[in-house]
Amino acid sequence: MSAQKPTVLHVIPGLGLGGAEAMLTNLATAPGRRSTPIVVDLLKGGANALRLRDAGVPLYELGVHGPLSFLLALRRLARLIGELKPDVVQ
């Protein structure tokens, strides 16, 4: 009997060309990974967003563009966590 892979929900401010963004993308798309990744991008778009989508990684983009949209995004993030029920939020 094999145990199911844990689901890890990764939250990142953006998916541009930075180092943290590239590392998350590499981690989420790595072959043989020991967890099931889900990525939440507080912004929208970016070079690594396309890579994640192409690899089939679930990607939620919250589209933050100012203080009010940030508050709404936090509410949506809380709702996503409740719906997706990940084992870990990073």
PDB file of C-alpha atoms in Angstrom:
ATOM      1  CA  MET A   1       0.000   0.000   0.000  1.00  0.00           C
ATOM      2  CA  SER A   2       1.509   3.347  -1.003  1.00  0.00           C
ATOM      3  CA  ALA A   3       0.826   6.592   0.767  1.00  0.00           C
ATOM      4  CA  GLN A   4      -0.617   9.468  -1.226  1.00  0.00           C
ATOM      5  CA  LYS A   5       1.729  12.370  -1.947  1.00  0.00           C
ATOM      6  CA  PRO A   6       1.093  15.391   0.277  1.00  0.00           C
ATOM      7  CA  THR A   7      -0.291  18.498  -1.417  1.00  0.00           C
ATOM      8  CA  VAL A   8       1.810  21.640  -0.991  1.00  0.00           C
ATOM      9  CA  LEU A   9       0.273  25.015  -1.771  1.00  0.00           C
ATOM     10  CA  HIS A  10       3.055  27.490  -2.588  1.00  0.00           C
ATOM     11  CA  VAL A  11       2.227  31.201  -2.281  1.00  0.00           C
ATOM     12  CA  ILE A  12       4.525  33.615  -4.135  1.00  0.00           C
ATOM     13  CA  PRO A  13       4.272  37.375  -4.772  1.00  0.00           C
ATOM     14  CA  GLY A  14       4.987  37.038  -8.504  1.00  0.00           C
ATOM     15  CA  LEU A  15       6.324  34.675 -11.156  1.00  0.00           C
ATOM     16  CA  GLY A  16       8.759  36.918 -13.030  1.00  0.00           C
ATOM     17  CA  LEU A  17      12.371  36.044 -13.839  1.00  0.00           C
ATOM     18  CA  GLY A  18      13.816  36.208 -10.307  1.00  0.00           C
ATOM     19  CA  GLY A  19      15.739  33.496  -8.483  1.00  0.00           C
ATOM     20  CA  ALA A  20      13.022  32.496  -6.006  1.00  0.00           C
ATOM     21  CA  GLU A  21      10.502  32.349  -8.829  1.00  0.00           C
ATOM     22  CA  ALA A  22      12.758  30.098 -10.900  1.00  0.00           C
ATOM     23  CA  MET A  23      13.485  27.827  -7.927  1.00  0.00           C
ATOM     24  CA  LEU A  24       9.770  27.414  -7.154  1.00  0.00           C
ATOM     25  CA  THR A  25       9.066  26.640 -10.804  1.00  0.00           C
ATOM     26  CA  ASN A  26      11.891  24.082 -10.898  1.00  0.00           C
ATOM     27  CA  LEU A  27      10.650  22.495  -7.666  1.00  0.00           C
ATOM     28  CA  ALA A  28       7.026  22.331  -8.814  1.00  0.00           C
ATOM     29  CA  THR A  29       7.893  20.872 -12.224  1.00  0.00           C
ATOM     30  CA  ALA A  30      10.671  18.485 -11.166  1.00  0.00           C
ATOM     31  CA  PRO A  31      10.216  14.882 -12.236  1.00  0.00           C
ATOM     32  CA  GLY A  32       9.872  12.419  -9.367  1.00  0.00           C
ATOM     33  CA  ARG A  33       8.799  15.042  -6.831  1.00  0.00           C
ATOM     34  CA  ARG A  34       7.458  13.720  -3.543  1.00  0.00           C
ATOM     35  CA  SER A  35       4.552  16.157  -3.263  1.00  0.00           C
ATOM     36  CA  THR A  36       1.739  17.479  -5.398  1.00  0.00           C
ATOM     37  CA  PRO A  37       2.287  21.212  -5.982  1.00  0.00           C
ATOM     38  CA  ILE A  38      -0.281  23.970  -6.304  1.00  0.00           C
ATOM     39  CA  VAL A  39       0.957  27.533  -6.894  1.00  0.00           C
ATOM     40  CA  VAL A  40      -0.799  30.757  -5.905  1.00  0.00           C
ATOM     41  CA  ASP A  41       0.622  33.913  -7.489  1.00  0.00           C
ATOM     42  CA  LEU A  42      -0.417  37.134  -5.767  1.00  0.00           C
ATOM     43  CA  LEU A  43       0.138  39.029  -9.019  1.00  0.00           C
ATOM     44  CA  LYS A  44      -0.671  37.741 -12.502  1.00  0.00           C
ATOM     45  CA  GLY A  45       1.465  36.498 -15.375  1.00  0.00           C
ATOM     46  CA  GLY A  46       5.229  36.330 -15.610  1.00  0.00           C
ATOM     47  CA  ALA A  47       7.641  34.096 -17.477  1.00  0.00           C
ATOM     48  CA  ASN A  48       7.429  31.280 -14.944  1.00  0.00           C
ATOM     49  CA  ALA A  49       3.619  31.238 -14.978  1.00  0.00           C
ATOM     50  CA  LEU A  50       3.744  29.898 -18.530  1.00  0.00           C
ATOM     51  CA  ARG A  51       6.238  27.186 -17.550  1.00  0.00           C
ATOM     52  CA  LEU A  52       4.016  26.058 -14.684  1.00  0.00           C
ATOM     53  CA  ARG A  53       0.908  25.955 -16.867  1.00  0.00           C
ATOM     54  CA  ASP A  54       2.752  24.047 -19.598  1.00  0.00           C
ATOM     55  CA  ALA A  55       3.838  21.476 -16.995  1.00  0.00           C
ATOM     56  CA  GLY A  56       0.251  21.058 -15.769  1.00  0.00           C
ATOM     57  CA  VAL A  57       0.830  22.552 -12.323  1.00  0.00           C
ATOM     58  CA  PRO A  58      -2.372  24.118 -10.949  1.00  0.00           C
ATOM     59  CA  LEU A  59      -1.824  27.890 -10.874  1.00  0.00           C
ATOM     60  CA  TYR A  60      -4.104  30.465  -9.282  1.00  0.00           C
ATOM     61  CA  GLU A  61      -3.369  34.125 -10.063  1.00  0.00           C
ATOM     62  CA  LEU A  62      -4.933  36.624  -7.673  1.00  0.00           C
ATOM     63  CA  GLY A  63      -4.148  39.797  -9.642  1.00  0.00           C
ATOM     64  CA  VAL A  64      -3.074  42.128  -6.822  1.00  0.00           C
ATOM     65  CA  HIS A  65      -2.529  45.674  -8.088  1.00  0.00           C
ATOM     66  CA  GLY A  66      -3.128  47.861  -5.047  1.00  0.00           C
ATOM     67  CA  PRO A  67      -4.078  47.902  -1.346  1.00  0.00           C
ATOM     68  CA  LEU A  68      -7.763  47.073  -1.823  1.00  0.00           C
ATOM     69  CA  SER A  69      -7.048  44.264  -4.272  1.00  0.00           C
ATOM     70  CA  PHE A  70      -4.486  42.895  -1.786  1.00  0.00           C
ATOM     71  CA  LEU A  71      -7.156  42.605   0.896  1.00  0.00           C
ATOM     72  CA  LEU A  72      -9.511  40.914  -1.549  1.00  0.00           C
ATOM     73  CA  ALA A  73      -6.690  38.564  -2.612  1.00  0.00           C
ATOM     74  CA  LEU A  74      -6.064  37.563   1.004  1.00  0.00           C
ATOM     75  CA  ARG A  75      -9.741  36.691   1.319  1.00  0.00           C
ATOM     76  CA  ARG A  76      -9.590  34.665  -1.892  1.00  0.00           C
ATOM     77  CA  LEU A  77      -6.407  32.931  -0.684  1.00  0.00           C
ATOM     78  CA  ALA A  78      -8.131  31.912   2.547  1.00  0.00           C
ATOM     79  CA  ARG A  79     -11.051  30.568   0.517  1.00  0.00           C
ATOM     80  CA  LEU A  80      -8.683  28.611  -1.771  1.00  0.00           C
ATOM     81  CA  ILE A  81      -6.952  27.054   1.235  1.00  0.00           C
ATOM     82  CA  GLY A  82     -10.338  25.988   2.572  1.00  0.00           C
ATOM     83  CA  GLU A  83     -11.430  24.535  -0.769  1.00  0.00           C
ATOM     84  CA  LEU A  84      -8.182  22.835  -1.769  1.00  0.00           C
ATOM     85  CA  LYS A  85      -7.295  21.610   1.743  1.00  0.00           C
ATOM     86  CA  PRO A  86      -3.525  21.343   1.123  1.00  0.00           C
ATOM     87  CA  ASP A  87      -1.386  19.449   3.597  1.00  0.00           C
ATOM     88  CA  VAL A  88       1.137  22.322   3.702  1.00  0.00           C
ATOM     89  CA  VAL A  89       0.966  26.036   2.849  1.00  0.00           C
ATOM     90  CA  GLN A  90       4.329  27.550   2.093  1.00  0.00           C
TER      91      GLN A  90
END
